[in-house]
Amino acid sequence: MTASLSPDRILQTGAAFWGSKALLSAVELGVFTVLAEGPLTGEQLRVRLGLHQRAVPDFFDTLLALGFLQREGQGARACYSNTAETQHFLDRRSPAYMGGMLEMANDRLYRFWGDLTQALRTGQPQNEIKHTGEPLFAKLYENPARLEQFMAAMSGISAGNFALLAEKFDFSPYLTLADVGGATGQLACLVAARHPHLYCTSLDLPKVTDIARRKIAERGMSDRVQAQPFDFFNDPFPQADVITMGMILHDWNLEKKLQLMRRAWAALPPGGCLIAVDNLIDDERRHNAFGLLMSLNMLIEFGDAFDYTGADFSRWARQVGFRRTEVLPLAGPGSAAIAYK
């Protein structure tokens, strides 16, 4: 019996942070952006990136073995190039660039996850607010560069889900959409672009509004998407046919989750709906490892915040007055939890 057992999966998972950090450092250094211009030898790439000679060939061959680079040839004359995926998603000049999330993971989350054991023992955040007790968003937003990084991270991790929501959900019965916690206005722009009859508003804290207005203008959507300053725990929710929350509900404890859902219910007309986009954990809590890891990340970031299942959302929605719910699968581990008034 024991002869058929293998420790491979245990070892691979236990050392997975090695590969993770190799990828995160590659994004930080701009490996994929440099190679987007064309293939380079290891030495040429080393010089372009300003690396020590010890990095060649181990670093680039590691990225090759992990599936993030391609290589033609052997030895010093071998040339490295991007894969189709890294060319599309990790070139900083690509419209589909999703490296913002990886940049934040490298700069912030990687070291905070080193204290996961302490978080599990104490239930307390392990990030910038660990020793101050300040609200996380206030801490993040006080530094303009860190705020821009956080906004880029949210855009990168959400783009696929928001695009699929715009494509798969039937917005035809509705005329107005309010995206609560709309960050850069990404969700509102993608939905408005797909559904020209909709007028959309992106709502977030005042320090985010200028970023959102700039990003909306860059997308050429300023005539159909508006960005407004908004504090969703203190300001009244605007009336809209659809209220969306992209990666918002999972940031809070149950009391605040219910508070946000009640405020959305009150602002919606009969027939309107609330759409929460998150990495919903499967109802049996067996399969969506990313959703479960994201919930642990909420422990690291906030302490009492957590991700949730579709069944959890349905129960809460009915508790606050919604008449029915559904779950719409989106990209990978992402889903939209939808509640109809």
Short mmCIF file of C-alpha atoms in Angstrom, two decimals:
data_model
loop_
_atom_site.label_atom_id
_atom_site.label_comp_id
_atom_site.label_asym_id
_atom_site.label_seq_id
_atom_site.Cartn_x
_atom_site.Cartn_y
_atom_site.Cartn_z
CA MET A 1 0.00 0.00 0.00
CA THR A 2 2.65 2.54 1.04
CA ALA A 3 4.76 1.67 -2.04
CA SER A 4 2.12 3.38 -4.23
CA LEU A 5 2.23 6.60 -2.23
CA SER A 6 4.29 9.55 -3.44
CA PRO A 7 5.45 12.66 -1.57
CA ASP A 8 5.62 14.68 -4.81
CA ARG A 9 2.49 16.77 -4.26
CA ILE A 10 3.46 17.51 -0.66
CA LEU A 11 6.95 18.63 -1.69
CA GLN A 12 5.70 20.66 -4.67
CA THR A 13 3.16 22.51 -2.55
CA GLY A 14 5.55 22.96 0.36
CA ALA A 15 8.13 24.57 -1.92
CA ALA A 16 5.61 26.33 -4.18
CA PHE A 17 6.77 29.69 -2.84
CA TRP A 18 10.05 29.17 -4.71
CA GLY A 19 8.30 29.23 -8.07
CA SER A 20 5.95 31.95 -6.95
CA LYS A 21 8.80 34.25 -6.00
CA ALA A 22 10.63 33.52 -9.26
CA LEU A 23 7.57 34.68 -11.21
CA LEU A 24 6.97 37.69 -8.95
CA SER A 25 10.60 38.80 -9.28
CA ALA A 26 10.39 38.37 -13.05
CA VAL A 27 7.39 40.70 -13.15
CA GLU A 28 9.14 43.18 -10.85
CA LEU A 29 12.24 43.18 -13.03
CA GLY A 30 10.25 43.55 -16.25
CA VAL A 31 11.46 40.30 -17.85
CA PHE A 32 8.30 39.84 -19.91
CA THR A 33 8.11 43.49 -20.94
CA VAL A 34 11.69 43.41 -22.25
CA LEU A 35 11.12 40.14 -24.09
CA ALA A 36 7.93 41.49 -25.66
CA GLU A 37 10.28 43.43 -27.98
CA GLY A 38 11.83 40.18 -29.25
CA PRO A 39 13.99 37.17 -28.27
CA LEU A 40 17.25 37.70 -26.37
CA THR A 41 20.10 35.52 -25.21
CA GLY A 42 20.54 35.04 -21.50
CA GLU A 43 23.46 37.45 -21.46
CA GLN A 44 21.60 40.10 -23.45
CA LEU A 45 18.62 39.75 -21.11
CA ARG A 46 20.89 39.93 -18.04
CA VAL A 47 22.42 43.20 -19.26
CA ARG A 48 19.05 44.72 -20.15
CA LEU A 49 17.71 43.90 -16.69
CA GLY A 50 20.86 44.89 -14.77
CA LEU A 51 21.33 41.49 -13.13
CA HIS A 52 24.40 39.78 -11.68
CA GLN A 53 26.08 37.09 -13.74
CA ARG A 54 24.90 34.47 -11.24
CA ALA A 55 21.36 34.94 -12.54
CA VAL A 56 22.32 33.33 -15.87
CA PRO A 57 21.21 30.76 -16.82
CA ASP A 58 19.41 29.58 -13.67
CA PHE A 59 16.82 32.34 -13.37
CA PHE A 60 15.71 32.28 -17.01
CA ASP A 61 15.79 28.49 -17.24
CA THR A 62 13.67 28.32 -14.09
CA LEU A 63 11.07 30.54 -15.79
CA LEU A 64 11.34 28.25 -18.81
CA ALA A 65 10.78 25.11 -16.74
CA LEU A 66 7.81 26.74 -14.99
CA GLY A 67 6.23 27.45 -18.38
CA PHE A 68 6.59 31.25 -18.39
CA LEU A 69 9.33 31.51 -21.05
CA GLN A 70 10.30 29.71 -24.24
CA ARG A 71 13.85 29.00 -25.40
CA GLU A 72 15.40 28.20 -28.77
CA GLY A 73 18.73 26.43 -28.66
CA GLN A 74 21.17 25.48 -25.91
CA GLY A 75 24.03 27.19 -24.15
CA ALA A 76 25.20 30.78 -24.43
CA ARG A 77 23.61 31.38 -27.84
CA ALA A 78 20.17 30.15 -26.79
CA CYS A 79 17.44 32.79 -27.09
CA TYR A 80 14.58 33.30 -24.66
CA SER A 81 11.13 34.62 -25.56
CA ASN A 82 7.73 35.02 -23.96
CA THR A 83 5.01 32.42 -24.11
CA ALA A 84 1.69 33.48 -25.65
CA GLU A 85 0.27 33.99 -22.14
CA THR A 86 3.13 36.04 -20.71
CA GLN A 87 3.28 38.12 -23.90
CA HIS A 88 -0.42 38.92 -23.57
CA PHE A 89 -0.83 39.30 -19.82
CA LEU A 90 2.59 40.32 -18.45
CA ASP A 91 3.92 42.89 -20.93
CA ARG A 92 3.33 46.19 -19.12
CA ARG A 93 2.41 47.82 -22.42
CA SER A 94 -0.30 45.29 -23.21
CA PRO A 95 -3.93 46.39 -22.73
CA ALA A 96 -4.49 43.00 -21.08
CA TYR A 97 -1.67 43.46 -18.54
CA MET A 98 -2.62 41.79 -15.26
CA GLY A 99 0.71 42.12 -13.54
CA GLY A 100 -0.60 44.78 -11.17
CA MET A 101 -1.91 42.05 -8.87
CA LEU A 102 1.43 40.26 -9.03
CA GLU A 103 3.31 43.49 -8.33
CA MET A 104 1.22 44.00 -5.20
CA ALA A 105 1.67 40.35 -4.22
CA ASN A 106 5.43 40.79 -4.53
CA ASP A 107 5.61 44.15 -2.78
CA ARG A 108 3.10 43.50 0.01
CA LEU A 109 1.42 40.13 0.30
CA TYR A 110 4.44 37.85 -0.06
CA ARG A 111 6.02 38.96 3.21
CA PHE A 112 2.69 39.22 5.05
CA TRP A 113 1.86 35.60 4.24
CA GLY A 114 5.00 34.63 6.12
CA ASP A 115 2.95 35.41 9.25
CA LEU A 116 -0.04 33.22 8.33
CA THR A 117 0.56 30.97 11.35
CA GLN A 118 0.28 33.97 13.66
CA ALA A 119 -2.88 35.09 11.87
CA LEU A 120 -4.41 31.63 12.38
CA ARG A 121 -3.52 31.74 16.08
CA THR A 122 -4.69 35.28 16.77
CA GLY A 123 -7.32 36.10 14.11
CA GLN A 124 -5.53 39.43 13.63
CA PRO A 125 -4.27 41.14 10.43
CA GLN A 126 -0.61 40.68 9.56
CA ASN A 127 -0.11 43.58 7.11
CA GLU A 128 0.76 47.30 7.42
CA ILE A 129 -1.81 47.79 10.19
CA LYS A 130 -0.50 44.94 12.37
CA HIS A 131 1.04 47.28 14.95
CA THR A 132 -1.10 50.39 14.44
CA GLY A 133 -4.71 49.20 14.28
CA GLU A 134 -5.45 51.71 11.51
CA PRO A 135 -8.12 50.83 8.92
CA LEU A 136 -6.35 49.12 6.02
CA PHE A 137 -7.83 51.26 3.26
CA ALA A 138 -6.91 54.46 5.08
CA LYS A 139 -3.35 53.18 5.35
CA LEU A 140 -3.17 52.15 1.70
CA TYR A 141 -4.76 55.33 0.42
CA GLU A 142 -2.46 57.72 2.31
CA ASN A 143 0.39 56.92 -0.08
CA PRO A 144 -0.40 57.89 -3.72
CA ALA A 145 2.05 55.35 -5.18
CA ARG A 146 0.66 52.54 -3.01
CA LEU A 147 -2.89 53.56 -3.92
CA GLU A 148 -2.05 53.42 -7.64
CA GLN A 149 -0.47 50.00 -7.11
CA PHE A 150 -3.55 48.73 -5.28
CA MET A 151 -5.86 50.04 -8.01
CA ALA A 152 -3.72 48.37 -10.68
CA ALA A 153 -3.81 45.12 -8.72
CA MET A 154 -7.60 45.17 -8.47
CA SER A 155 -7.88 45.93 -12.18
CA GLY A 156 -5.56 43.08 -13.09
CA ILE A 157 -7.29 40.43 -11.02
CA SER A 158 -10.81 41.59 -11.97
CA ALA A 159 -10.58 42.27 -15.71
CA GLY A 160 -11.53 38.78 -16.88
CA ASN A 161 -14.45 38.49 -14.47
CA PHE A 162 -15.84 41.91 -15.33
CA ALA A 163 -15.57 41.30 -19.09
CA LEU A 164 -17.41 38.00 -18.78
CA LEU A 165 -20.08 39.58 -16.58
CA ALA A 166 -20.68 42.19 -19.28
CA GLU A 167 -20.96 39.40 -21.86
CA LYS A 168 -22.95 36.75 -19.97
CA PHE A 169 -25.43 38.68 -17.81
CA ASP A 170 -28.63 39.98 -19.43
CA PHE A 171 -28.51 43.73 -18.85
CA SER A 172 -31.23 44.46 -21.43
CA PRO A 173 -34.04 45.08 -18.88
CA TYR A 174 -32.03 47.76 -17.06
CA LEU A 175 -31.09 51.38 -17.80
CA THR A 176 -28.77 52.40 -14.95
CA LEU A 177 -25.92 50.74 -13.07
CA ALA A 178 -24.07 51.90 -9.95
CA ASP A 179 -20.79 50.17 -9.18
CA VAL A 180 -20.19 50.49 -5.44
CA GLY A 181 -16.50 50.46 -4.64
CA GLY A 182 -15.81 50.87 -8.34
CA ALA A 183 -12.05 51.58 -8.05
CA THR A 184 -10.81 52.62 -11.51
CA GLY A 185 -14.26 52.40 -13.13
CA GLN A 186 -13.25 49.22 -14.92
CA LEU A 187 -16.46 47.27 -14.34
CA ALA A 188 -18.68 50.23 -15.28
CA CYS A 189 -16.69 50.86 -18.49
CA LEU A 190 -16.74 47.23 -19.61
CA VAL A 191 -20.47 46.91 -19.04
CA ALA A 192 -21.24 50.26 -20.67
CA ALA A 193 -19.12 49.40 -23.71
CA ARG A 194 -20.97 46.10 -24.17
CA HIS A 195 -24.43 47.57 -23.52
CA PRO A 196 -24.79 51.04 -25.11
CA HIS A 197 -28.24 51.61 -23.57
CA LEU A 198 -26.81 51.60 -20.02
CA TYR A 199 -25.65 54.67 -18.10
CA CYS A 200 -23.12 53.70 -15.42
CA THR A 201 -21.69 55.35 -12.33
CA SER A 202 -18.52 54.24 -10.53
CA LEU A 203 -18.50 55.10 -6.83
CA ASP A 204 -15.49 55.05 -4.52
CA LEU A 205 -13.65 57.11 -1.93
CA PRO A 206 -12.59 60.65 -2.92
CA LYS A 207 -8.89 59.75 -3.26
CA VAL A 208 -9.84 57.14 -5.87
CA THR A 209 -12.17 59.35 -7.89
CA ASP A 210 -9.43 61.23 -9.74
CA ILE A 211 -7.82 57.93 -10.77
CA ALA A 212 -11.19 56.61 -11.94
CA ARG A 213 -11.94 59.72 -13.98
CA ARG A 214 -8.53 59.47 -15.66
CA LYS A 215 -8.97 55.77 -16.47
CA ILE A 216 -12.53 56.30 -17.74
CA ALA A 217 -11.29 59.08 -20.02
CA GLU A 218 -8.47 56.85 -21.30
CA ARG A 219 -11.10 54.28 -22.27
CA GLY A 220 -13.08 56.97 -24.08
CA MET A 221 -16.13 56.33 -21.90
CA SER A 222 -16.57 59.68 -20.13
CA ASP A 223 -19.87 60.35 -21.91
CA ARG A 224 -21.46 57.16 -20.54
CA VAL A 225 -19.60 56.44 -17.31
CA GLN A 226 -19.34 58.88 -14.43
CA ALA A 227 -17.08 58.63 -11.38
CA GLN A 228 -18.34 60.05 -8.09
CA PRO A 229 -16.82 60.21 -4.60
CA PHE A 230 -18.66 57.91 -2.24
CA ASP A 231 -18.32 56.30 1.19
CA PHE A 232 -20.51 53.23 1.06
CA PHE A 233 -20.92 52.91 4.83
CA ASN A 234 -21.89 56.55 5.36
CA ASP A 235 -23.32 58.00 2.14
CA PRO A 236 -26.78 56.98 0.92
CA PHE A 237 -26.66 54.49 -1.94
CA PRO A 238 -27.74 56.05 -5.25
CA GLN A 239 -30.88 54.68 -6.86
CA ALA A 240 -30.05 52.43 -9.81
CA ASP A 241 -31.56 49.45 -11.60
CA VAL A 242 -28.41 47.39 -10.98
CA ILE A 243 -25.93 47.75 -8.12
CA THR A 244 -22.62 45.95 -8.54
CA MET A 245 -19.86 45.24 -6.04
CA GLY A 246 -16.66 43.89 -7.56
CA MET A 247 -14.47 42.24 -4.91
CA ILE A 248 -16.11 44.32 -2.18
CA LEU A 249 -18.26 42.01 -0.06
CA HIS A 250 -15.33 39.73 0.79
CA ASP A 251 -13.49 42.66 2.41
CA TRP A 252 -15.83 42.74 5.42
CA ASN A 253 -17.14 40.74 8.35
CA LEU A 254 -20.68 39.37 8.32
CA GLU A 255 -22.22 42.39 10.04
CA LYS A 256 -20.84 44.76 7.42
CA LYS A 257 -21.62 42.38 4.56
CA LEU A 258 -25.26 42.44 5.63
CA GLN A 259 -25.18 46.20 6.06
CA LEU A 260 -23.99 46.66 2.48
CA MET A 261 -26.58 44.25 1.14
CA ARG A 262 -29.39 46.00 3.06
CA ARG A 263 -28.30 49.37 1.70
CA ALA A 264 -28.26 47.95 -1.82
CA TRP A 265 -31.74 46.43 -1.39
CA ALA A 266 -33.12 49.78 -0.19
CA ALA A 267 -31.70 51.64 -3.22
CA LEU A 268 -32.95 49.19 -5.85
CA PRO A 269 -36.38 49.35 -7.52
CA PRO A 270 -38.61 46.24 -7.62
CA GLY A 271 -37.05 43.97 -10.23
CA GLY A 272 -33.60 45.51 -9.74
CA CYS A 273 -30.63 43.41 -8.76
CA LEU A 274 -27.44 43.34 -6.73
CA ILE A 275 -24.44 41.66 -8.38
CA ALA A 276 -21.46 40.74 -6.20
CA VAL A 277 -18.37 39.58 -8.12
CA ASP A 278 -15.97 37.57 -5.97
CA ASN A 279 -14.07 34.29 -5.99
CA LEU A 280 -17.03 32.39 -4.59
CA ILE A 281 -16.11 29.24 -2.69
CA ASP A 282 -18.00 26.16 -3.88
CA ASP A 283 -20.88 25.24 -1.59
CA GLU A 284 -19.17 22.03 -0.45
CA ARG A 285 -15.94 23.97 0.25
CA ARG A 286 -13.86 21.28 -1.48
CA HIS A 287 -12.76 22.56 -4.89
CA ASN A 288 -12.20 26.30 -5.27
CA ALA A 289 -8.75 26.42 -3.69
CA PHE A 290 -8.17 29.98 -4.94
CA GLY A 291 -11.37 31.18 -3.28
CA LEU A 292 -10.36 29.52 -0.02
CA LEU A 293 -6.85 30.97 -0.23
CA MET A 294 -8.37 34.37 -0.94
CA SER A 295 -10.39 34.00 2.25
CA LEU A 296 -7.15 33.35 4.14
CA ASN A 297 -5.76 36.45 2.45
CA MET A 298 -8.70 38.39 3.91
CA LEU A 299 -7.61 37.10 7.31
CA ILE A 300 -4.08 38.40 6.60
CA GLU A 301 -5.45 41.76 5.40
CA PHE A 302 -8.41 42.43 7.69
CA GLY A 303 -8.70 39.76 10.38
CA ASP A 304 -12.46 39.24 10.45
CA ALA A 305 -13.15 39.52 6.70
CA PHE A 306 -13.78 36.36 4.69
CA ASP A 307 -14.85 34.96 1.33
CA TYR A 308 -18.09 33.05 1.02
CA THR A 309 -20.11 30.47 -0.90
CA GLY A 310 -23.06 30.95 -3.19
CA ALA A 311 -25.24 29.35 -0.53
CA ASP A 312 -23.99 31.88 2.03
CA PHE A 313 -24.85 34.76 -0.32
CA SER A 314 -28.31 33.34 -1.00
CA ARG A 315 -29.05 33.02 2.71
CA TRP A 316 -27.91 36.58 3.44
CA ALA A 317 -29.80 37.98 0.44
CA ARG A 318 -33.09 36.46 1.57
CA GLN A 319 -32.41 37.65 5.11
CA VAL A 320 -32.25 41.28 3.94
CA GLY A 321 -35.30 41.01 1.65
CA PHE A 322 -34.23 39.85 -1.82
CA ARG A 323 -36.70 37.44 -3.43
CA ARG A 324 -34.35 35.13 -5.38
CA THR A 325 -30.68 34.55 -6.14
CA GLU A 326 -28.43 32.85 -8.66
CA VAL A 327 -24.72 32.28 -9.25
CA LEU A 328 -23.17 33.03 -12.63
CA PRO A 329 -19.73 31.39 -13.18
CA LEU A 330 -17.17 33.78 -14.67
CA ALA A 331 -13.42 33.41 -15.23
CA GLY A 332 -11.59 30.60 -13.45
CA PRO A 333 -12.46 30.73 -9.74
CA GLY A 334 -14.56 33.90 -10.12
CA SER A 335 -18.34 34.09 -10.06
CA ALA A 336 -21.13 36.63 -9.83
CA ALA A 337 -23.60 36.21 -6.99
CA ILE A 338 -26.85 37.85 -8.06
CA ALA A 339 -29.82 38.83 -5.89
CA TYR A 340 -33.10 40.10 -7.37
CA LYS A 341 -35.44 42.43 -5.49
#
